[in-house]
């Protein structure tokens, strides 16, 4: 999955870099067999101008509920980690978005995903769009979504 570390909007005005440890977390949670459960967490990182550097993906906590086709995130645990990183980094590492797995080769967001992302985007207090990642078996889906539901799908840059 290391070739999936760099993403950009079609016009390349916004780039997203996923650090190796983030891709490793994704790789560990890929849903390889039909019965394995969806996983997910939040994405933390730094804002560099119009670009994002994702340095950490939190892993499912024991409070999350995991089912084959649904991942219910218990926000409190993940939020605590985000608050901790923000404090320890002097306000440079922040919550930037969400990730979860799908039992699909090349994942596409479900209608439930789009509604949830839009809601999460509206809850952000820095006014930035939410970065949403779906981890499939053969690739990632990466997009920005804002509180009006406008989507910007990113492509892998090789
Ligand atoms: Zn989904």
Tab-separated table of N, CA, C and O in Angstrom, residues 28-146:
chain	number	residue	atom	x	y	z
A	28	UNK	N	-3.390	-3.311	8.115
A	28	UNK	CA	-3.708	-4.288	9.159
A	28	UNK	C	-5.206	-4.548	9.289
A	28	UNK	O	-5.622	-5.546	9.851
A	29	UNK	N	-6.017	-3.601	8.810
A	29	UNK	CA	-7.457	-3.735	9.003
A	29	UNK	C	-8.236	-4.023	7.728
A	29	UNK	O	-9.464	-4.022	7.749
A	30	UNK	N	-7.532	-4.241	6.618
A	30	UNK	CA	-8.221	-4.567	5.353
A	30	UNK	C	-9.158	-5.752	5.582
A	30	UNK	O	-8.789	-6.727	6.234
A	31	UNK	N	-10.380	-5.640	5.048
A	31	UNK	CA	-11.343	-6.733	5.211
A	31	UNK	C	-11.125	-7.775	4.129
A	31	UNK	O	-11.685	-7.693	3.049
A	32	UNK	N	-10.297	-8.769	4.472
A	32	UNK	CA	-9.920	-9.746	3.458
A	32	UNK	C	-10.982	-10.796	3.204
A	32	UNK	O	-11.200	-11.213	2.096
A	33	UNK	N	-11.655	-11.218	4.241
A	33	UNK	CA	-12.679	-12.245	4.034
A	33	UNK	C	-14.044	-11.670	4.373
A	33	UNK	O	-14.157	-10.735	5.170
A	34	UNK	N	-15.059	-12.226	3.740
A	34	UNK	CA	-16.415	-11.693	3.865
A	34	UNK	C	-16.899	-11.537	5.286
A	34	UNK	O	-17.670	-10.632	5.583
A	35	UNK	N	-16.405	-12.401	6.174
A	35	UNK	CA	-16.946	-12.353	7.534
A	35	UNK	C	-16.200	-11.381	8.446
A	35	UNK	O	-16.624	-11.143	9.557
A	36	UNK	N	-15.060	-10.833	7.961
A	36	UNK	CA	-14.338	-9.932	8.860
A	36	UNK	C	-15.117	-8.629	9.007
A	36	UNK	O	-15.927	-8.276	8.170
A	37	UNK	N	-14.849	-7.935	10.072
A	37	UNK	CA	-15.703	-6.805	10.426
A	37	UNK	C	-15.140	-5.478	9.944
A	37	UNK	O	-13.939	-5.342	9.771
A	38	UNK	N	-16.025	-4.502	9.761
A	38	UNK	CA	-15.561	-3.163	9.404
A	38	UNK	C	-14.818	-2.564	10.589
A	38	UNK	O	-15.158	-2.801	11.741
A	39	UNK	N	-13.775	-1.810	10.274
A	39	UNK	CA	-13.010	-1.108	11.292
A	39	UNK	C	-12.949	0.355	10.908
A	39	UNK	O	-13.214	0.712	9.764
A	40	UNK	N	-12.507	1.161	11.851
A	40	UNK	CA	-12.331	2.559	11.505
A	40	UNK	C	-11.799	3.364	12.657
A	40	UNK	O	-11.572	2.836	13.754
A	41	UNK	N	-11.582	4.625	12.392
A	41	UNK	CA	-11.071	5.516	13.418
A	41	UNK	C	-10.966	6.921	12.861
A	41	UNK	O	-11.573	7.227	11.833
A	42	UNK	N	-10.177	7.735	13.519
A	42	UNK	CA	-10.027	9.109	13.049
A	42	UNK	C	-8.626	9.330	12.491
A	42	UNK	O	-7.703	8.547	12.754
A	43	UNK	N	-8.498	10.385	11.691
A	43	UNK	CA	-7.232	10.752	11.070
A	43	UNK	C	-6.720	12.034	11.702
A	43	UNK	O	-7.459	13.022	11.809
A	44	UNK	N	-5.453	11.997	12.120
A	44	UNK	CA	-4.844	13.147	12.780
A	44	UNK	C	-3.627	13.597	11.997
A	44	UNK	O	-2.920	12.763	11.414
A	45	UNK	N	-3.381	14.879	11.976
A	45	UNK	CA	-2.205	15.338	11.257
A	45	UNK	C	-2.048	16.836	11.279
A	45	UNK	O	-2.635	17.527	12.116
A	46	UNK	N	-1.222	17.306	10.343
A	46	UNK	CA	-0.885	18.726	10.292
A	46	UNK	C	-1.406	19.352	9.006
A	46	UNK	O	-1.457	18.697	7.968
A	47	UNK	N	-1.744	20.625	9.103
A	47	UNK	CA	-2.129	21.404	7.940
A	47	UNK	C	-0.908	22.190	7.509
A	47	UNK	O	-0.286	22.876	8.326
A	48	UNK	N	-0.515	22.049	6.232
A	48	UNK	CA	0.628	22.800	5.686
A	48	UNK	C	0.103	23.608	4.508
A	48	UNK	O	0.019	23.090	3.402
A	49	UNK	N	-0.249	24.846	4.744
A	49	UNK	CA	-0.861	25.644	3.684
A	49	UNK	C	-2.161	24.993	3.262
A	49	UNK	O	-3.020	24.747	4.105
A	50	UNK	N	-2.276	24.669	1.981
A	50	UNK	CA	-3.520	24.021	1.535
A	50	UNK	C	-3.376	22.496	1.540
A	50	UNK	O	-4.272	21.783	1.127
A	51	UNK	N	-2.229	22.006	2.019
A	51	UNK	CA	-1.982	20.561	2.008
A	51	UNK	C	-2.121	19.948	3.401
A	51	UNK	O	-1.967	20.629	4.406
A	52	UNK	N	-2.363	18.642	3.421
A	52	UNK	CA	-2.494	17.929	4.694
A	52	UNK	C	-1.467	16.811	4.776
A	52	UNK	O	-1.171	16.146	3.783
A	53	UNK	N	-0.947	16.638	5.987
A	53	UNK	CA	-0.041	15.531	6.282
A	53	UNK	C	-0.714	14.688	7.351
A	53	UNK	O	-0.898	15.156	8.478
A	54	UNK	N	-1.096	13.479	6.991
A	54	UNK	CA	-1.772	12.617	7.967
A	54	UNK	C	-0.704	11.770	8.656
A	54	UNK	O	0.000	10.997	8.002
A	55	UNK	N	-0.573	11.940	9.961
A	55	UNK	CA	0.491	11.252	10.677
A	55	UNK	C	-0.008	10.124	11.583
A	55	UNK	O	0.773	9.333	12.071
A	56	UNK	N	-1.308	10.069	11.816
A	56	UNK	CA	-1.819	9.012	12.690
A	56	UNK	C	-3.253	8.646	12.329
A	56	UNK	O	-4.069	9.516	12.033
A	57	UNK	N	-3.521	7.338	12.324
A	57	UNK	CA	-4.887	6.830	12.185
A	57	UNK	C	-5.177	6.050	13.456
A	57	UNK	O	-4.467	5.096	13.769
A	58	UNK	N	-6.204	6.471	14.205
A	58	UNK	CA	-6.517	5.726	15.423
A	58	UNK	C	-7.173	4.411	15.040
A	58	UNK	O	-7.786	4.282	13.981
A	59	UNK	N	-7.009	3.410	15.911
A	59	UNK	CA	-7.544	2.078	15.628
A	59	UNK	C	-8.840	1.875	16.419
A	59	UNK	O	-9.100	2.595	17.381
A	60	UNK	N	-9.643	0.894	16.006
A	60	UNK	CA	-10.917	0.668	16.690
A	60	UNK	C	-10.705	0.451	18.195
A	60	UNK	O	-9.777	-0.242	18.593
A	61	UNK	N	-11.551	1.061	19.000
A	61	UNK	CA	-11.446	0.857	20.445
A	61	UNK	C	-12.453	-0.215	20.848
A	61	UNK	O	-13.343	-0.574	20.085
A	62	UNK	N	-12.310	-0.686	22.068
A	62	UNK	CA	-13.229	-1.738	22.509
A	62	UNK	C	-14.647	-1.206	22.666
A	62	UNK	O	-15.591	-1.957	22.866
A	63	UNK	N	-14.806	0.120	22.572
A	63	UNK	CA	-16.139	0.701	22.703
A	63	UNK	C	-16.855	0.787	21.354
A	63	UNK	O	-18.041	1.039	21.299
A	64	UNK	N	-16.079	0.592	20.272
A	64	UNK	CA	-16.695	0.641	18.959
A	64	UNK	C	-17.435	-0.663	18.699
A	64	UNK	O	-17.035	-1.716	19.174
A	65	UNK	N	-18.500	-0.581	17.939
A	65	UNK	CA	-19.234	-1.779	17.571
A	65	UNK	C	-18.912	-2.108	16.133
A	65	UNK	O	-19.029	-1.274	15.264
A	66	UNK	N	-18.476	-3.356	15.920
A	66	UNK	CA	-18.054	-3.726	14.574
A	66	UNK	C	-18.904	-4.847	14.021
A	66	UNK	O	-19.113	-5.851	14.677
A	67	UNK	N	-19.409	-4.650	12.816
A	67	UNK	CA	-20.216	-5.645	12.122
A	67	UNK	C	-19.659	-5.789	10.712
A	67	UNK	O	-18.936	-4.923	10.241
A	68	UNK	N	-20.033	-6.879	10.011
A	68	UNK	CA	-19.484	-7.057	8.651
A	68	UNK	C	-19.717	-5.860	7.725
A	68	UNK	O	-18.891	-5.549	6.899
A	69	UNK	N	-20.841	-5.169	7.815
A	69	UNK	CA	-21.110	-4.091	6.862
A	69	UNK	C	-21.351	-2.757	7.541
A	69	UNK	O	-21.905	-1.843	6.949
A	70	UNK	N	-20.947	-2.646	8.775
A	70	UNK	CA	-21.246	-1.404	9.480
A	70	UNK	C	-20.236	-1.208	10.600
A	70	UNK	O	-19.885	-2.148	11.291
A	71	UNK	N	-19.769	0.005	10.724
A	71	UNK	CA	-18.856	0.315	11.815
A	71	UNK	C	-19.433	1.492	12.580
A	71	UNK	O	-19.616	2.563	12.030
A	72	UNK	N	-19.774	1.263	13.830
A	72	UNK	CA	-20.334	2.350	14.640
A	72	UNK	C	-19.247	2.863	15.565
A	72	UNK	O	-18.787	2.167	16.459
A	73	UNK	N	-18.823	4.076	15.296
A	73	UNK	CA	-17.724	4.648	16.028
A	73	UNK	C	-18.233	5.316	17.297
A	73	UNK	O	-19.170	6.087	17.261
A	74	UNK	N	-17.628	4.966	18.404
A	74	UNK	CA	-17.974	5.659	19.645
A	74	UNK	C	-17.008	6.831	19.753
A	74	UNK	O	-15.828	6.663	20.039
A	75	UNK	N	-17.542	8.002	19.475
A	75	UNK	CA	-16.709	9.180	19.247
A	75	UNK	C	-15.824	9.566	20.442
A	75	UNK	O	-14.748	10.108	20.258
A	76	UNK	N	-16.252	9.253	21.650
A	76	UNK	CA	-15.570	9.795	22.818
A	76	UNK	C	-14.104	9.385	22.910
A	76	UNK	O	-13.228	10.212	23.113
A	77	UNK	N	-13.852	8.073	22.709
A	77	UNK	CA	-12.471	7.584	22.800
A	77	UNK	C	-11.558	8.250	21.776
A	77	UNK	O	-10.450	8.653	22.078
A	78	UNK	N	-12.062	8.322	20.539
A	78	UNK	CA	-11.261	8.897	19.471
A	78	UNK	C	-11.058	10.390	19.702
A	78	UNK	O	-10.002	10.943	19.424
A	79	UNK	N	-12.084	11.020	20.213
A	79	UNK	CA	-12.006	12.453	20.499
A	79	UNK	C	-10.956	12.740	21.571
A	79	UNK	O	-10.216	13.706	21.496
A	80	UNK	N	-10.889	11.859	22.575
A	80	UNK	CA	-9.881	12.034	23.638
A	80	UNK	C	-8.473	11.979	23.063
A	80	UNK	O	-7.613	12.756	23.453
A	81	UNK	N	-8.239	11.040	22.151
A	81	UNK	CA	-6.914	10.930	21.525
A	81	UNK	C	-6.615	12.210	20.751
A	81	UNK	O	-5.514	12.768	20.824
A	82	UNK	N	-7.601	12.699	20.005
A	82	UNK	CA	-7.407	13.924	19.221
A	82	UNK	C	-7.052	15.099	20.134
A	82	UNK	O	-6.132	15.875	19.840
A	83	UNK	N	-7.751	15.221	21.252
A	83	UNK	CA	-7.483	16.320	22.190
A	83	UNK	C	-6.073	16.221	22.762
A	83	UNK	O	-5.378	17.225	22.916
A	84	UNK	N	-5.659	14.977	23.075
A	84	UNK	CA	-4.330	14.733	23.622
A	84	UNK	C	-3.231	15.146	22.636
A	84	UNK	O	-2.269	15.805	22.994
A	85	UNK	N	-3.391	14.706	21.372
A	85	UNK	CA	-2.386	15.040	20.348
A	85	UNK	C	-2.317	16.545	20.131
A	85	UNK	O	-1.246	17.108	19.915
A	86	UNK	N	-3.451	17.186	20.154
A	86	UNK	CA	-3.516	18.637	19.973
A	86	UNK	C	-2.724	19.335	21.074
A	86	UNK	O	-1.891	20.192	20.822
A	87	UNK	N	-2.942	18.903	22.317
A	87	UNK	CA	-2.232	19.511	23.458
A	87	UNK	C	-0.733	19.234	23.385
A	87	UNK	O	0.081	20.142	23.490
A	88	UNK	N	-0.374	17.964	23.193
A	88	UNK	CA	1.040	17.578	23.212
A	88	UNK	C	1.832	18.189	22.064
A	88	UNK	O	3.047	18.341	22.163
A	89	UNK	N	1.164	18.511	20.974
A	89	UNK	CA	1.883	19.050	19.819
A	89	UNK	C	1.852	20.574	19.790
A	89	UNK	O	2.278	21.179	18.811
A	90	UNK	N	1.338	21.172	20.853
A	90	UNK	CA	1.240	22.627	20.868
A	90	UNK	C	0.278	23.145	19.805
A	90	UNK	O	0.467	24.217	19.236
A	91	UNK	N	-0.758	22.360	19.531
A	91	UNK	CA	-1.787	22.802	18.594
A	91	UNK	C	-1.438	22.635	17.130
A	91	UNK	O	-2.068	23.240	16.268
A	92	UNK	N	-0.430	21.798	16.817
A	92	UNK	CA	-0.106	21.605	15.398
A	92	UNK	C	-0.703	20.312	14.838
A	92	UNK	O	-0.940	20.216	13.642
A	93	UNK	N	-0.947	19.329	15.699
A	93	UNK	CA	-1.559	18.083	15.237
A	93	UNK	C	-3.035	18.113	15.612
A	93	UNK	O	-3.369	18.284	16.784
A	94	UNK	N	-3.870	17.994	14.594
A	94	UNK	CA	-5.293	18.118	14.856
A	94	UNK	C	-6.113	17.031	14.166
A	94	UNK	O	-5.617	16.316	13.300
A	95	UNK	N	-7.365	16.966	14.553
A	95	UNK	CA	-8.332	16.079	13.912
A	95	UNK	C	-8.555	16.556	12.482
A	95	UNK	O	-8.841	17.726	12.257
A	96	UNK	N	-8.411	15.647	11.513
A	96	UNK	CA	-8.612	16.057	10.122
A	96	UNK	C	-9.672	15.226	9.405
A	96	UNK	O	-10.149	15.629	8.351
A	97	UNK	N	-10.033	14.082	9.965
A	97	UNK	CA	-11.053	13.292	9.289
A	97	UNK	C	-11.225	11.902	9.859
A	97	UNK	O	-10.842	11.631	10.996
A	98	UNK	N	-11.786	11.048	9.025
A	98	UNK	CA	-12.226	9.711	9.440
A	98	UNK	C	-11.769	8.666	8.441
A	98	UNK	O	-11.621	8.967	7.254
A	99	UNK	N	-11.626	7.443	8.899
A	99	UNK	CA	-11.390	6.327	7.971
A	99	UNK	C	-12.199	5.127	8.432
A	99	UNK	O	-12.515	4.996	9.613
A	100	UNK	N	-12.571	4.278	7.480
A	100	UNK	CA	-13.153	2.981	7.818
A	100	UNK	C	-12.968	2.023	6.645
A	100	UNK	O	-12.635	2.451	5.549
A	101	UNK	N	-13.155	0.757	6.926
A	101	UNK	CA	-12.935	-0.265	5.895
A	101	UNK	C	-14.253	-0.655	5.239
A	101	UNK	O	-15.329	-0.473	5.813
A	102	UNK	N	-14.151	-1.174	4.035
A	102	UNK	CA	-15.295	-1.759	3.324
A	102	UNK	C	-14.881	-3.126	2.783
A	102	UNK	O	-13.749	-3.295	2.342
A	103	UNK	N	-15.808	-4.087	2.747
A	103	UNK	CA	-15.507	-5.384	2.141
A	103	UNK	C	-15.660	-5.331	0.622
A	103	UNK	O	-16.417	-6.086	0.032
A	104	UNK	N	-14.939	-4.405	-0.035
A	104	UNK	CA	-15.004	-4.224	-1.490
A	104	UNK	C	-13.580	-4.103	-1.999
A	104	UNK	O	-12.707	-3.640	-1.266
A	105	UNK	N	-13.371	-4.423	-3.279
A	105	UNK	CA	-12.034	-4.244	-3.860
A	105	UNK	C	-11.689	-2.757	-3.898
A	105	UNK	O	-10.746	-2.309	-3.265
A	106	UNK	N	-12.441	-2.013	-4.719
A	106	UNK	CA	-12.234	-0.570	-4.813
A	106	UNK	C	-13.448	0.092	-4.176
A	106	UNK	O	-14.528	0.115	-4.744
A	107	UNK	N	-13.270	0.590	-2.956
A	107	UNK	CA	-14.412	1.013	-2.153
A	107	UNK	C	-15.075	2.296	-2.653
A	107	UNK	O	-14.400	3.194	-3.168
A	108	UNK	N	-16.382	2.351	-2.516
A	108	UNK	CA	-17.159	3.554	-2.810
A	108	UNK	C	-18.014	3.864	-1.594
A	108	UNK	O	-18.513	2.955	-0.946
A	109	UNK	N	-18.196	5.155	-1.285
A	109	UNK	CA	-19.002	5.494	-0.112
A	109	UNK	C	-20.464	5.097	-0.284
A	109	UNK	O	-21.013	5.192	-1.385
A	110	UNK	N	-21.065	4.639	0.804
A	110	UNK	CA	-22.493	4.328	0.798
A	110	UNK	C	-23.254	5.617	1.092
A	110	UNK	O	-22.660	6.623	1.490
A	111	UNK	N	-24.567	5.583	0.913
A	111	UNK	CA	-25.368	6.781	1.220
A	111	UNK	C	-25.276	7.106	2.704
A	111	UNK	O	-25.275	8.265	3.107
A	112	UNK	N	-25.158	6.062	3.534
A	112	UNK	CA	-24.996	6.275	4.980
A	112	UNK	C	-23.672	6.998	5.261
A	112	UNK	O	-23.615	7.927	6.075
A	113	UNK	N	-22.610	6.593	4.563
A	113	UNK	CA	-21.307	7.255	4.733
A	113	UNK	C	-21.422	8.744	4.419
A	113	UNK	O	-20.922	9.582	5.171
A	114	UNK	N	-22.070	9.068	3.300
A	114	UNK	CA	-22.140	10.467	2.866
A	114	UNK	C	-22.887	11.322	3.883
A	114	UNK	O	-22.475	12.445	4.188
A	115	UNK	N	-23.969	10.768	4.436
A	115	UNK	CA	-24.739	11.519	5.449
A	115	UNK	C	-23.890	11.700	6.700
A	115	UNK	O	-23.815	12.792	7.265
A	116	UNK	N	-23.182	10.640	7.108
A	116	UNK	CA	-22.383	10.740	8.333
A	116	UNK	C	-21.224	11.719	8.152
A	116	UNK	O	-20.934	12.525	9.035
A	117	UNK	N	-20.556	11.653	7.001
A	117	UNK	CA	-19.418	12.549	6.760
A	117	UNK	C	-19.856	14.004	6.785
A	117	UNK	O	-19.171	14.858	7.322
A	118	UNK	N	-21.015	14.258	6.142
A	118	UNK	CA	-21.514	15.634	6.104
A	118	UNK	C	-21.797	16.134	7.519
A	118	UNK	O	-21.480	17.269	7.875
A	119	UNK	N	-22.389	15.264	8.341
A	119	UNK	CA	-22.685	15.619	9.731
A	119	UNK	C	-21.389	15.891	10.498
A	119	UNK	O	-21.278	16.881	11.227
A	120	UNK	N	-20.384	15.023	10.311
A	120	UNK	CA	-19.107	15.200	11.009
A	120	UNK	C	-18.416	16.479	10.538
A	120	UNK	O	-17.789	17.185	11.330
A	121	UNK	N	-18.528	16.772	9.248
A	121	UNK	CA	-17.932	17.978	8.697
A	121	UNK	C	-18.536	19.221	9.360
A	121	UNK	O	-17.831	20.167	9.708
A	122	UNK	N	-19.843	19.176	9.554
A	122	UNK	CA	-20.537	20.319	10.169
A	122	UNK	C	-20.120	20.514	11.624
A	122	UNK	O	-20.181	21.613	12.165
A	123	UNK	N	-19.665	19.428	12.260
A	123	UNK	CA	-19.274	19.516	13.679
A	123	UNK	C	-17.875	20.083	13.860
A	123	UNK	O	-17.464	20.387	14.976
A	124	UNK	N	-17.100	20.169	12.767
A	124	UNK	CA	-15.723	20.661	12.914
A	124	UNK	C	-15.755	22.132	13.268
A	124	UNK	O	-16.516	22.903	12.702
A	125	UNK	N	-14.878	22.512	14.202
A	125	UNK	CA	-14.928	23.922	14.601
A	125	UNK	C	-13.892	24.774	13.863
A	125	UNK	O	-13.835	25.979	14.071
A	126	UNK	N	-13.079	24.161	12.968
A	126	UNK	CA	-12.129	24.985	12.208
A	126	UNK	C	-12.641	25.295	10.795
A	126	UNK	O	-11.936	25.905	10.002
A	127	UNK	N	-13.894	24.878	10.501
A	127	UNK	CA	-14.503	25.224	9.224
A	127	UNK	C	-13.917	24.510	8.020
A	127	UNK	O	-14.283	24.813	6.878
A	128	UNK	N	-13.003	23.561	8.235
A	128	UNK	CA	-12.401	22.852	7.110
A	128	UNK	C	-13.270	21.676	6.691
A	128	UNK	O	-13.981	21.111	7.515
A	129	UNK	N	-13.152	21.284	5.398
A	129	UNK	CA	-13.882	20.078	5.000
A	129	UNK	C	-13.287	18.862	5.694
A	129	UNK	O	-12.131	18.870	6.114
A	130	UNK	N	-14.087	17.829	5.821
A	130	UNK	CA	-13.647	16.577	6.437
A	130	UNK	C	-12.868	15.756	5.404
A	130	UNK	O	-13.279	15.672	4.249
A	131	UNK	N	-11.771	15.157	5.819
A	131	UNK	CA	-11.067	14.201	4.960
A	131	UNK	C	-11.623	12.810	5.285
A	131	UNK	O	-11.587	12.393	6.441
A	132	UNK	N	-12.148	12.144	4.272
A	132	UNK	CA	-12.759	10.834	4.492
A	132	UNK	C	-12.031	9.790	3.663
A	132	UNK	O	-11.798	9.986	2.473
A	133	UNK	N	-11.651	8.701	4.327
A	133	UNK	CA	-10.924	7.627	3.641
A	133	UNK	C	-11.670	6.310	3.850
A	133	UNK	O	-12.080	5.994	4.970
A	134	UNK	N	-11.860	5.562	2.770
A	134	UNK	CA	-12.385	4.196	2.893
A	134	UNK	C	-11.288	3.259	2.431
A	134	UNK	O	-10.680	3.449	1.373
A	135	UNK	N	-11.032	2.249	3.247
A	135	UNK	CA	-9.993	1.274	2.958
A	135	UNK	C	-10.649	0.028	2.351
A	135	UNK	O	-11.425	-0.654	3.020
A	136	UNK	N	-10.355	-0.224	1.078
A	136	UNK	CA	-10.870	-1.423	0.417
A	136	UNK	C	-9.796	-2.483	0.352
A	136	UNK	O	-8.713	-2.323	0.909
A	137	UNK	N	-10.086	-3.577	-0.368
A	137	UNK	CA	-9.102	-4.666	-0.460
A	137	UNK	C	-7.993	-4.332	-1.428
A	137	UNK	O	-6.862	-4.776	-1.263
A	138	UNK	N	-8.327	-3.552	-2.473
A	138	UNK	CA	-7.322	-3.299	-3.511
A	138	UNK	C	-6.982	-1.826	-3.640
A	138	UNK	O	-6.223	-1.444	-4.529
A	139	UNK	N	-7.528	-1.001	-2.764
A	139	UNK	CA	-7.226	0.420	-2.876
A	139	UNK	C	-7.977	1.247	-1.858
A	139	UNK	O	-8.725	0.708	-1.030
A	140	UNK	N	-7.727	2.546	-1.932
A	140	UNK	CA	-8.361	3.476	-1.010
A	140	UNK	C	-9.302	4.398	-1.783
A	140	UNK	O	-9.077	4.671	-2.966
A	141	UNK	N	-10.312	4.888	-1.091
A	141	UNK	CA	-11.116	5.985	-1.620
A	141	UNK	C	-10.851	7.163	-0.698
A	141	UNK	O	-10.971	7.049	0.522
A	142	UNK	N	-10.453	8.311	-1.288
A	142	UNK	CA	-10.094	9.488	-0.487
A	142	UNK	C	-10.883	10.673	-1.009
A	142	UNK	O	-10.880	10.946	-2.212
A	143	UNK	N	-11.577	11.361	-0.100
A	143	UNK	CA	-12.304	12.555	-0.541
A	143	UNK	C	-12.433	13.573	0.573
A	143	UNK	O	-12.297	13.246	1.757
A	144	UNK	N	-12.684	14.817	0.143
A	144	UNK	CA	-13.055	15.875	1.080
A	144	UNK	C	-14.553	16.070	0.956
A	144	UNK	O	-15.108	15.997	-0.137
A	145	UNK	N	-15.201	16.343	2.091
A	145	UNK	CA	-16.627	16.650	2.031
A	145	UNK	C	-16.884	17.791	3.018
A	145	UNK	O	-16.337	17.798	4.125
A	146	UNK	N	-17.667	18.776	2.566
A	146	UNK	CA	-17.922	19.898	3.475
A	146	UNK	C	-19.321	19.807	4.085
A	146	UNK	O	-20.077	18.879	3.802
